[in-house]
mmCIF file of C-alpha atoms and ligand atoms in Angstrom:
data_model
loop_
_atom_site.group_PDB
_atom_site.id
_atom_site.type_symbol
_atom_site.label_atom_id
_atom_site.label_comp_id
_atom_site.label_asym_id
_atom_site.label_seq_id
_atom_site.Cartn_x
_atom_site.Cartn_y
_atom_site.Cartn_z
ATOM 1 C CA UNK A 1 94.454 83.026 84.015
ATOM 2 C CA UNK A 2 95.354 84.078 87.483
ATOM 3 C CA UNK A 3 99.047 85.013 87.689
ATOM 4 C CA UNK A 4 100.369 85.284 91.377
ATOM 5 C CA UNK A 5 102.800 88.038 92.505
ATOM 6 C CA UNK A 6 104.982 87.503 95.344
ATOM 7 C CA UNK A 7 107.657 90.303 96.207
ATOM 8 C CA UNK A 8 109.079 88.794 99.294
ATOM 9 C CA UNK A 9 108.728 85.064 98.686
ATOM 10 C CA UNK A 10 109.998 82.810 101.393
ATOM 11 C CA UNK A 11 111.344 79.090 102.107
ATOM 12 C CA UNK A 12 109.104 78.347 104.818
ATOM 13 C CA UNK A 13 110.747 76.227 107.681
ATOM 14 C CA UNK A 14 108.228 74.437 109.802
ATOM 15 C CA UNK A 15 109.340 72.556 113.475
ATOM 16 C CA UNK A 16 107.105 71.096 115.886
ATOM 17 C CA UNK A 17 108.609 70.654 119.556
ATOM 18 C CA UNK A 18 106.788 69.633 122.768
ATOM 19 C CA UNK A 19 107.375 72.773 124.273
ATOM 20 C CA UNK A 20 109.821 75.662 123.934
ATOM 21 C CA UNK A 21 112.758 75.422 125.740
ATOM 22 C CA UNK A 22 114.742 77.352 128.633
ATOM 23 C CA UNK A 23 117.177 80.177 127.837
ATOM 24 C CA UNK A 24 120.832 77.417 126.752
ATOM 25 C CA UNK A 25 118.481 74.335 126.419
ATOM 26 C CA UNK A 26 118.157 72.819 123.287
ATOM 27 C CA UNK A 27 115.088 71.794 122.196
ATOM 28 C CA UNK A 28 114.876 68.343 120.102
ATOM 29 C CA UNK A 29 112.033 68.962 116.600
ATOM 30 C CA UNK A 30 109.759 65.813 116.716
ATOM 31 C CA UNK A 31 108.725 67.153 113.100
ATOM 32 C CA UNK A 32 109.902 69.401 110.357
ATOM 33 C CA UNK A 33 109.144 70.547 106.625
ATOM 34 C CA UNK A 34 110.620 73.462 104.850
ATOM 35 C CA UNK A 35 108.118 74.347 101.936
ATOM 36 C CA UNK A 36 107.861 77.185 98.895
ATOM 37 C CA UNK A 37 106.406 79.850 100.415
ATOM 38 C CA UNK A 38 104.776 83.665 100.389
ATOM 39 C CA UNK A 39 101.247 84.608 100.207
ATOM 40 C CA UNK A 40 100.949 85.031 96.691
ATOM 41 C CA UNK A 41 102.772 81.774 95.807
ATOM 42 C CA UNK A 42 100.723 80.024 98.460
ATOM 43 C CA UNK A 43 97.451 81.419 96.075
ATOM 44 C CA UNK A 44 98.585 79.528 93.160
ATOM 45 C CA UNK A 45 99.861 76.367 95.423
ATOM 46 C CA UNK A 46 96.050 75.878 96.429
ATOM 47 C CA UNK A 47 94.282 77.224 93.349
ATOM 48 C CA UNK A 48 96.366 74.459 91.346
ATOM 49 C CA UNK A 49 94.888 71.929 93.890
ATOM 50 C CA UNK A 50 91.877 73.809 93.095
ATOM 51 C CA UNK A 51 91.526 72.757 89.315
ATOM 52 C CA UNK A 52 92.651 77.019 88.318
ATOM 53 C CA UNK A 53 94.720 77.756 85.660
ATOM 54 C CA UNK A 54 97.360 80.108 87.716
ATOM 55 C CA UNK A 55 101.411 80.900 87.325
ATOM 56 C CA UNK A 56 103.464 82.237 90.106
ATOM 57 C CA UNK A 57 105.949 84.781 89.259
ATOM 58 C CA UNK A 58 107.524 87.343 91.842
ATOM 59 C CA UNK A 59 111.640 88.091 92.760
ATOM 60 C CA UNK A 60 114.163 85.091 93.992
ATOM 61 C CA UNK A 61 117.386 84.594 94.379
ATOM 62 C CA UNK A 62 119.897 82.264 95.525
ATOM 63 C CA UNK A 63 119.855 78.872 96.743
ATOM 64 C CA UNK A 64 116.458 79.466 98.536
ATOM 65 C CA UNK A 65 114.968 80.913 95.402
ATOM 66 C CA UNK A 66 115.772 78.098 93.668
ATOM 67 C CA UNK A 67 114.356 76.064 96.046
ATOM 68 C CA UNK A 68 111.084 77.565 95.612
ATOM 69 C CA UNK A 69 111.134 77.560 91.538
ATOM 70 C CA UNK A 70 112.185 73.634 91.984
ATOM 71 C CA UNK A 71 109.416 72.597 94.463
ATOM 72 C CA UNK A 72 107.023 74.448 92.579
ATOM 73 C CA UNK A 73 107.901 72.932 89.246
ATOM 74 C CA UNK A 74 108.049 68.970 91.346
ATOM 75 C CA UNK A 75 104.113 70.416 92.646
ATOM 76 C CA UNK A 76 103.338 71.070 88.662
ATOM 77 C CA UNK A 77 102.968 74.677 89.504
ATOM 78 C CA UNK A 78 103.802 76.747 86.402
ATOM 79 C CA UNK A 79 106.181 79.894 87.765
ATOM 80 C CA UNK A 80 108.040 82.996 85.993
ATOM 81 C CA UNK A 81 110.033 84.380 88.146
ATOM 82 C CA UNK A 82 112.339 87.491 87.901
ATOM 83 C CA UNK A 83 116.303 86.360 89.876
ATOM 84 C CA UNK A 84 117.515 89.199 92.070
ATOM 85 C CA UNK A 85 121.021 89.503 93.327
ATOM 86 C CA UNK A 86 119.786 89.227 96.992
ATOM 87 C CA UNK A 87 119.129 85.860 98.999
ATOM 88 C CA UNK A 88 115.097 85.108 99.414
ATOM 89 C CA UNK A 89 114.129 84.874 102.934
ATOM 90 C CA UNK A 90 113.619 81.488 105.311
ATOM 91 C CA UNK A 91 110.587 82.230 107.559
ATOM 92 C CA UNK A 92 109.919 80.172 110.613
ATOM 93 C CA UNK A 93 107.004 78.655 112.635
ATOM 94 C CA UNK A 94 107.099 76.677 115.946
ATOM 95 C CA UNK A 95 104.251 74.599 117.071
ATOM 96 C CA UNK A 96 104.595 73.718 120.424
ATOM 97 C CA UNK A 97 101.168 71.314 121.935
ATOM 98 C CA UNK A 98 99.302 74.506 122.036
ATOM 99 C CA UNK A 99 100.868 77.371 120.566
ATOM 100 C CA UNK A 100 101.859 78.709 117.172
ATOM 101 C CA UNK A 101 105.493 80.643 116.222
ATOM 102 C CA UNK A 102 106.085 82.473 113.354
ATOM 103 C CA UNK A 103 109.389 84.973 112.987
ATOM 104 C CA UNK A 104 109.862 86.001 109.181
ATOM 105 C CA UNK A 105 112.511 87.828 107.732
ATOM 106 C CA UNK A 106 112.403 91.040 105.985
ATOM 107 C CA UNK A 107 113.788 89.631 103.059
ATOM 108 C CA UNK A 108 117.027 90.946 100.446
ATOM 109 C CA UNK A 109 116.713 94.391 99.625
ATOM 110 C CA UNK A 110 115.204 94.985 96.061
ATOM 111 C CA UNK A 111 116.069 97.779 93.659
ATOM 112 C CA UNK A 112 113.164 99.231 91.901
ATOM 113 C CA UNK A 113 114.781 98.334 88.781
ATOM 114 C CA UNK A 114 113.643 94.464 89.516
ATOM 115 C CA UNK A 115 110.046 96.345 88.986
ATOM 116 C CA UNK A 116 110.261 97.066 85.431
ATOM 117 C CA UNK A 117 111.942 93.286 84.973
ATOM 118 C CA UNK A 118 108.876 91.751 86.719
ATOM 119 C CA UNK A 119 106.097 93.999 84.983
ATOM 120 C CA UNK A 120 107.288 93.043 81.535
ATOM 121 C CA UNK A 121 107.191 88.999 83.238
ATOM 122 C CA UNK A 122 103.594 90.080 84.118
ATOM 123 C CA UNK A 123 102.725 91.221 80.406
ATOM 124 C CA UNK A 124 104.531 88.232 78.771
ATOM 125 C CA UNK A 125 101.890 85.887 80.620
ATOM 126 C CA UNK A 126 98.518 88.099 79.527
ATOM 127 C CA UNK A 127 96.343 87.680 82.863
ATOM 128 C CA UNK A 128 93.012 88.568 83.471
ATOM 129 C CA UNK A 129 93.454 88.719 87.046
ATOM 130 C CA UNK A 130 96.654 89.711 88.977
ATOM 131 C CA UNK A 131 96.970 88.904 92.753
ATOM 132 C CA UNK A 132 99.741 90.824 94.377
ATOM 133 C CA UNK A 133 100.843 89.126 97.819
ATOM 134 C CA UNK A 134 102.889 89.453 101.056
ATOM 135 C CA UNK A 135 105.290 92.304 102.339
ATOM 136 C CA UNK A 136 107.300 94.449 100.229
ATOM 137 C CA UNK A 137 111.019 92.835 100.679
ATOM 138 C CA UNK A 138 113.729 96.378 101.665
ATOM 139 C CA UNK A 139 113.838 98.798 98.685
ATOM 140 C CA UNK A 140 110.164 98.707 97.668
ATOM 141 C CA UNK A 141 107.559 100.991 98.620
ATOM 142 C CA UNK A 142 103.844 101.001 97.902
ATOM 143 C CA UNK A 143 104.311 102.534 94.547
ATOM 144 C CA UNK A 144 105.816 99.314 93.032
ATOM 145 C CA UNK A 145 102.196 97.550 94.158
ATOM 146 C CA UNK A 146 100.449 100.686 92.392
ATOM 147 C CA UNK A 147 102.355 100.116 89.114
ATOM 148 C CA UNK A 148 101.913 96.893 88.757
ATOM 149 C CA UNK A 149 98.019 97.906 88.506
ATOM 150 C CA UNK A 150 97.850 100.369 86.452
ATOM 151 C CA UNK A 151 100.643 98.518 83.543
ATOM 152 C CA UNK A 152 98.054 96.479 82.014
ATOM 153 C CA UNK A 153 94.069 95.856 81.366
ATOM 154 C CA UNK A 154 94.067 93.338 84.165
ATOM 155 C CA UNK A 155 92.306 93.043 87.439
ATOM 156 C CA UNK A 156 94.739 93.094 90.229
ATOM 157 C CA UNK A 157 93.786 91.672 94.114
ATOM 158 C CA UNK A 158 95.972 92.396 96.742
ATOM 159 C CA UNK A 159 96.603 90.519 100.206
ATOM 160 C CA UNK A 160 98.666 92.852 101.630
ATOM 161 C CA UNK A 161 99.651 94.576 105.320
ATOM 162 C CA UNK A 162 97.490 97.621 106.659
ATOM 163 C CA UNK A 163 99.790 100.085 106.040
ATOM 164 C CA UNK A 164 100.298 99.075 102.388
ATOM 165 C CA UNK A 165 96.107 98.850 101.964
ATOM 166 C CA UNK A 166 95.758 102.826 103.121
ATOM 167 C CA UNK A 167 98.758 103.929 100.736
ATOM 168 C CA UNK A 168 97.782 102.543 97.935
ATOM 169 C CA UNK A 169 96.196 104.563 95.279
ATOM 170 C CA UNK A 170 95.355 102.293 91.486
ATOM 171 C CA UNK A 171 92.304 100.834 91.710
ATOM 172 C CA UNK A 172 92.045 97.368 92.562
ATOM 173 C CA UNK A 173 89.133 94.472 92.108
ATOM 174 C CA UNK A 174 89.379 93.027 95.892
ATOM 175 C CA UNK A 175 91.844 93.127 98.781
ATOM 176 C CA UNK A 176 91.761 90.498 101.591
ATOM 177 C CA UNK A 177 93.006 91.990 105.065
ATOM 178 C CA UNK A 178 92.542 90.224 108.561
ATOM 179 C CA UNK A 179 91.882 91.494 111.674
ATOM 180 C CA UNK A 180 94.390 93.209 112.768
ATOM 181 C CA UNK A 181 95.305 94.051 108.622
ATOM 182 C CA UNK A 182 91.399 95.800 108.632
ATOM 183 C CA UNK A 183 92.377 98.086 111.982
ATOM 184 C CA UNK A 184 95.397 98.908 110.680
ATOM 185 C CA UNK A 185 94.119 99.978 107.610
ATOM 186 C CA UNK A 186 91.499 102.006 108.653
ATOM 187 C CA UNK A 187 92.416 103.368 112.363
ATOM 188 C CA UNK A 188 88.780 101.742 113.324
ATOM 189 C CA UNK A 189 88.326 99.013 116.146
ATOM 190 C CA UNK A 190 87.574 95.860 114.364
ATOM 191 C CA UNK A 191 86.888 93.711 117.879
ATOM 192 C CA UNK A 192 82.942 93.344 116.813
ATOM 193 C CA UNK A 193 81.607 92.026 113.715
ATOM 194 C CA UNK A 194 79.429 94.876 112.928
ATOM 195 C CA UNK A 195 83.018 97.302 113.459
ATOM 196 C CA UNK A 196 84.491 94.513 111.024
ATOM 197 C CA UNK A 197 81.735 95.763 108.339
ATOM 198 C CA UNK A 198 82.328 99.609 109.203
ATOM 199 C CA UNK A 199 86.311 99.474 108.381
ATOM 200 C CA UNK A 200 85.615 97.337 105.462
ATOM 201 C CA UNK A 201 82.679 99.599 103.995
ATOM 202 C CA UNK A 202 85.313 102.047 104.624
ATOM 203 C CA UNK A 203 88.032 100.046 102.483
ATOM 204 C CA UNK A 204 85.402 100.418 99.713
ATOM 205 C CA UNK A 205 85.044 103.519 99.791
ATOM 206 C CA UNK A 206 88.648 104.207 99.325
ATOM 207 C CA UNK A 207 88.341 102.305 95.808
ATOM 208 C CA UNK A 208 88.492 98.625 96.807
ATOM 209 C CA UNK A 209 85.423 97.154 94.350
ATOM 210 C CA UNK A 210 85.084 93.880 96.619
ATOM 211 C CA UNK A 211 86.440 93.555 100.430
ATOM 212 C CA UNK A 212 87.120 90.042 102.030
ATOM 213 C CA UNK A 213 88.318 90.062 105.541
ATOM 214 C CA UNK A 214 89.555 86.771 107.402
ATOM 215 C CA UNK A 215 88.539 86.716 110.697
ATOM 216 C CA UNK A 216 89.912 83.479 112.052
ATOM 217 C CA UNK A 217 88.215 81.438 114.088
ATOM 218 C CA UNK A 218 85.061 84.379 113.647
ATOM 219 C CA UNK A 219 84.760 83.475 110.239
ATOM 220 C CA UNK A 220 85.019 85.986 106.972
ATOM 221 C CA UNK A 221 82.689 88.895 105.885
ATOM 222 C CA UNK A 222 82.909 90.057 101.888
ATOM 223 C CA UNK A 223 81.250 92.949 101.171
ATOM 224 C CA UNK A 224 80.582 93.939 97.317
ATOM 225 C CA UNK A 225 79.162 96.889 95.236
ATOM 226 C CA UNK A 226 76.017 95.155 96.447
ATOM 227 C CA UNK A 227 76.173 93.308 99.621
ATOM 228 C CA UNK A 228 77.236 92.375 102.242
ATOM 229 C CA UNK A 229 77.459 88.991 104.237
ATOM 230 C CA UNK A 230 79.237 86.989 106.432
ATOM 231 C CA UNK A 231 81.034 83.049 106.722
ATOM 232 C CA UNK A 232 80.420 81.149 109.622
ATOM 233 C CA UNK A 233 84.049 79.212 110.006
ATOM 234 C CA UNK A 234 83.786 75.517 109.816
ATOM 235 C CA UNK A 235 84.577 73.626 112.896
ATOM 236 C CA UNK A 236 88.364 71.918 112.495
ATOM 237 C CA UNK A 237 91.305 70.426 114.352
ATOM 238 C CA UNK A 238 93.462 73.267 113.925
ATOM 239 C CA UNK A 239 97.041 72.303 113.299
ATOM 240 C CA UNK A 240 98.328 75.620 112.824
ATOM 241 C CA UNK A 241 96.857 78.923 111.127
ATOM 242 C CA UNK A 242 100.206 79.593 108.665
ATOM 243 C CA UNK A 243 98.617 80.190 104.312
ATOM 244 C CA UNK A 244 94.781 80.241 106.228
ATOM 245 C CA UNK A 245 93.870 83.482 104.717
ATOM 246 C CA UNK A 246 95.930 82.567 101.058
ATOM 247 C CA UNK A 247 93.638 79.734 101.110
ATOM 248 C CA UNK A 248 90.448 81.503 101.825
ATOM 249 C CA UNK A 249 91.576 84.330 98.475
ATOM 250 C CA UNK A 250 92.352 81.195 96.682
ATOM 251 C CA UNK A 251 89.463 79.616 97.260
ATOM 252 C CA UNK A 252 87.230 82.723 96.554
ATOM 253 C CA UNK A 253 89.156 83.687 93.569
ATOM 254 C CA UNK A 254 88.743 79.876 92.209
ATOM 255 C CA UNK A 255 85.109 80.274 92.341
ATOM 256 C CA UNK A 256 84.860 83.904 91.147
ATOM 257 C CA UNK A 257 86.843 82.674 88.254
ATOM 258 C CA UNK A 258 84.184 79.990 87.006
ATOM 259 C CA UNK A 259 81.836 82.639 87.450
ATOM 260 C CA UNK A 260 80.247 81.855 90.591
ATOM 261 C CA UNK A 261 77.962 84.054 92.515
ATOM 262 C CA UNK A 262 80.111 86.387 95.523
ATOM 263 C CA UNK A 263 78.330 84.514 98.003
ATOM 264 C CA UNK A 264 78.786 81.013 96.904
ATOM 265 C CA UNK A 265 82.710 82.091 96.192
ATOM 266 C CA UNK A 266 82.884 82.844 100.128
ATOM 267 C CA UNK A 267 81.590 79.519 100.991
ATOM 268 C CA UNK A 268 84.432 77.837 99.147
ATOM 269 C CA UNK A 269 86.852 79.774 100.582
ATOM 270 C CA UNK A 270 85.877 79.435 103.817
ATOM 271 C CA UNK A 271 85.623 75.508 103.359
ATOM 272 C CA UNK A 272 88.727 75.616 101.727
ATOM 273 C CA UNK A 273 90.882 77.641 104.981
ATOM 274 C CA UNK A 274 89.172 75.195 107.025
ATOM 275 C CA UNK A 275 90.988 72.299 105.496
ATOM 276 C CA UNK A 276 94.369 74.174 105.111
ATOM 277 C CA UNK A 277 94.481 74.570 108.570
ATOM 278 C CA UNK A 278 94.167 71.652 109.507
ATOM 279 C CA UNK A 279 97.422 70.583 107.877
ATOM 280 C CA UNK A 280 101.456 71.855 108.900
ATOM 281 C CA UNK A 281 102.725 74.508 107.307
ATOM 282 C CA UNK A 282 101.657 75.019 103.451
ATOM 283 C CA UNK A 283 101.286 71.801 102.942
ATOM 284 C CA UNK A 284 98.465 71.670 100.447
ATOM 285 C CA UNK A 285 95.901 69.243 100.925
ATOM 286 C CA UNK A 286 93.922 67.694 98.562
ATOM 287 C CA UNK A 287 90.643 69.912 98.382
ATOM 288 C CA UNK A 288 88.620 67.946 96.530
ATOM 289 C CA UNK A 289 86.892 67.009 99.986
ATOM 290 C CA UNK A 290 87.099 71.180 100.535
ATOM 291 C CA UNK A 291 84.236 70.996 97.870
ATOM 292 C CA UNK A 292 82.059 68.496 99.839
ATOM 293 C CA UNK A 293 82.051 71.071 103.007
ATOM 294 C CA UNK A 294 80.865 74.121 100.880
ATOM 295 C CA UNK A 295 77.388 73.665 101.881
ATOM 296 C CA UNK A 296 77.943 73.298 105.529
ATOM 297 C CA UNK A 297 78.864 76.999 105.682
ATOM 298 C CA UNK A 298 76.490 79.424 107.237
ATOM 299 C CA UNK A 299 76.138 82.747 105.263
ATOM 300 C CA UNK A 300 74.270 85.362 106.984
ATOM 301 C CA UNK A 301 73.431 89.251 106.477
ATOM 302 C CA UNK A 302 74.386 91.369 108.919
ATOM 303 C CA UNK A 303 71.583 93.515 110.628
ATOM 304 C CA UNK A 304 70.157 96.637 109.484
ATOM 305 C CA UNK A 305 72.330 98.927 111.326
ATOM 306 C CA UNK A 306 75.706 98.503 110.577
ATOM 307 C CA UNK A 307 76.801 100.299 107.121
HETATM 308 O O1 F1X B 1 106.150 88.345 105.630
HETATM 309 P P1 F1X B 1 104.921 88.256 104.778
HETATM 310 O O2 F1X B 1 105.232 88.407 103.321
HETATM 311 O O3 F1X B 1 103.809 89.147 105.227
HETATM 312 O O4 F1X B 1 104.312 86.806 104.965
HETATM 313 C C1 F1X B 1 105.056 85.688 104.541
HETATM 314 C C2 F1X B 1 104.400 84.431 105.051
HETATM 315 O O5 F1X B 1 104.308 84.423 106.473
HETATM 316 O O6 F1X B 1 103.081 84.366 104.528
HETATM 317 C C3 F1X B 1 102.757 83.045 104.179
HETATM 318 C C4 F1X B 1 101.511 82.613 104.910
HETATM 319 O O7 F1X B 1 100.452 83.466 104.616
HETATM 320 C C5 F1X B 1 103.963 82.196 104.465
HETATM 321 O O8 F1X B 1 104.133 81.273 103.426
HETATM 322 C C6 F1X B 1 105.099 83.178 104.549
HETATM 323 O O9 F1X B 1 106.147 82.774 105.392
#
């Protein structure tokens, strides 16, 4: 079973206006959703769709939080979570005609104390795989990411910031930057595919077994204890980008999980982002027509060269 971690969960509020307006305009929404939210809650959202046994668990509170248990329980998404004293967070994205919003909150501070509630949630539910996901709300540093690794047998994944993915120190099965996630990370350009592949090999080196970086509208490269390829993105109407790279883990984790091959779980994930997108918010989709588009994915190696 996969078990989701989210720290910093978030309601996510979703409003689509022609255009933004002036400075003391109002601007009139000509659409709006508000829907459970956070990267590691997202995971088990689309795995779910996905036909993966999964259960979300990670720190709420107040109405929000309860908001997020209650939509997950109406989506038949099995949750644990730990209640904080704090308020969870309400994240925001605008769509305007041609442009994408997002301004998220840093979330109620966190003692470390909610650590030791949440690790014993995480033992209670036995996984085999453990996917940590999303910032670290005020109060929590790195380490809390690091214990939840070493506290059990499990595997743990994390899709995490930059910063975060050069502090931490466990070990850890796979970790799923972007871009900007991958340069921040390492301190290397990652403007070029082939610098993409240095900064990940470099990731691996630093103890992450399997690498997956989301490269938007570039694609995805994995690299593994033994190889290396790259996802050609599928071509979409792109409604806007917000849970594109929780669907691509979800997707590869799905298909790692029913023991496919590394390069065949790429290809779902990549057909999977490429139907999320193409939906508002994290709205999930159904993704049974995900599966039809695996084999239109290009895989390719990258050239003798790069690491
Ligand atoms: O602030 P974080 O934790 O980095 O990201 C949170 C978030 O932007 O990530 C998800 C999309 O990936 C959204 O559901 C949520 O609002």
């Amino acid at each position: 079973m996969i078990l989701t971690v989210t720290l910093n969960p978030a309601v996510d509020h979703t409003v689509g206006v022609d255009s933004l307006p002036e400075s003391g305009r109002v601007a009139r929404a000509n659409d709006a959703r508000i829907d459970p939210g956070g990267k590691g809650i997202n995971v088990s959202k689309y795995l779910v769709e996905l036909g993966t046994e999964t259960v979300a668990t990670g720190l709420v509170g107040d109405f929000l939080g309860e908001f997020i248990r209650d939509g997950l329980a109406d989506g038949r998404i099995e949750s644990d979570f730990v209640e904080i004293d704090g308020r969870t967070r309400l994240n925001t994205t605008v769509l305007t005609e041609d442009a994408e919003f997002k301004i998220n909150h840093a979330g109620p501070t966190v003692s470390e104390r909610a650590i030791d509630d949440l690790l014993r949630t995480v033992e209670r539910n036995e996984p085999d795989t453990v996917v940590v996901g999303g910032s670290l709300p005020p109060g929590l540093d790195s380490d809390a990411i690091d214990r939840i690794s070493r506290a059990g047998e499990w595997e743990t994944v994390v899709d995490v910031g930059g910063d975060r993915l050069a502090e931490l120190d466990a070990s850890y099965a796979l970790c799923k930057p972007n871009r900007e996630e991958l340069a921040a990370a390492t301190g290397q350009p990652t403007r070029t595919l082939e610098e993409c592949y240095d900064a990940v090999a470099q990731l691996r080196e630093r103890g992450y077994d399997r690498v997956v970086a989301s490269l938007g509208a570039d694609g995805a490269i994995m690299a593994t204890p033994d190889d290396r390829f790259h996802a050609a993105a599928l071509e979409t109407d792109v409604v806007d980008t917000v849970g594109a790279g929780d669907s691509l883990l979800a997707g590869v984790l799905s298909a790692l999980d029913r023991g496919a091959p590394d390069r065949e779980a790429l290809r779902t994930g990549m057909a999977v982002a490429s139907r999320v997108v193409s939906v508002p918010g994290t709205d999930i989709p159904p993704l049974d027509d995900a599966a039809g588009s695996i084999d239109r994915v290009s895989i390719s190696s990258p050239e003798v060269g790069s690491r």
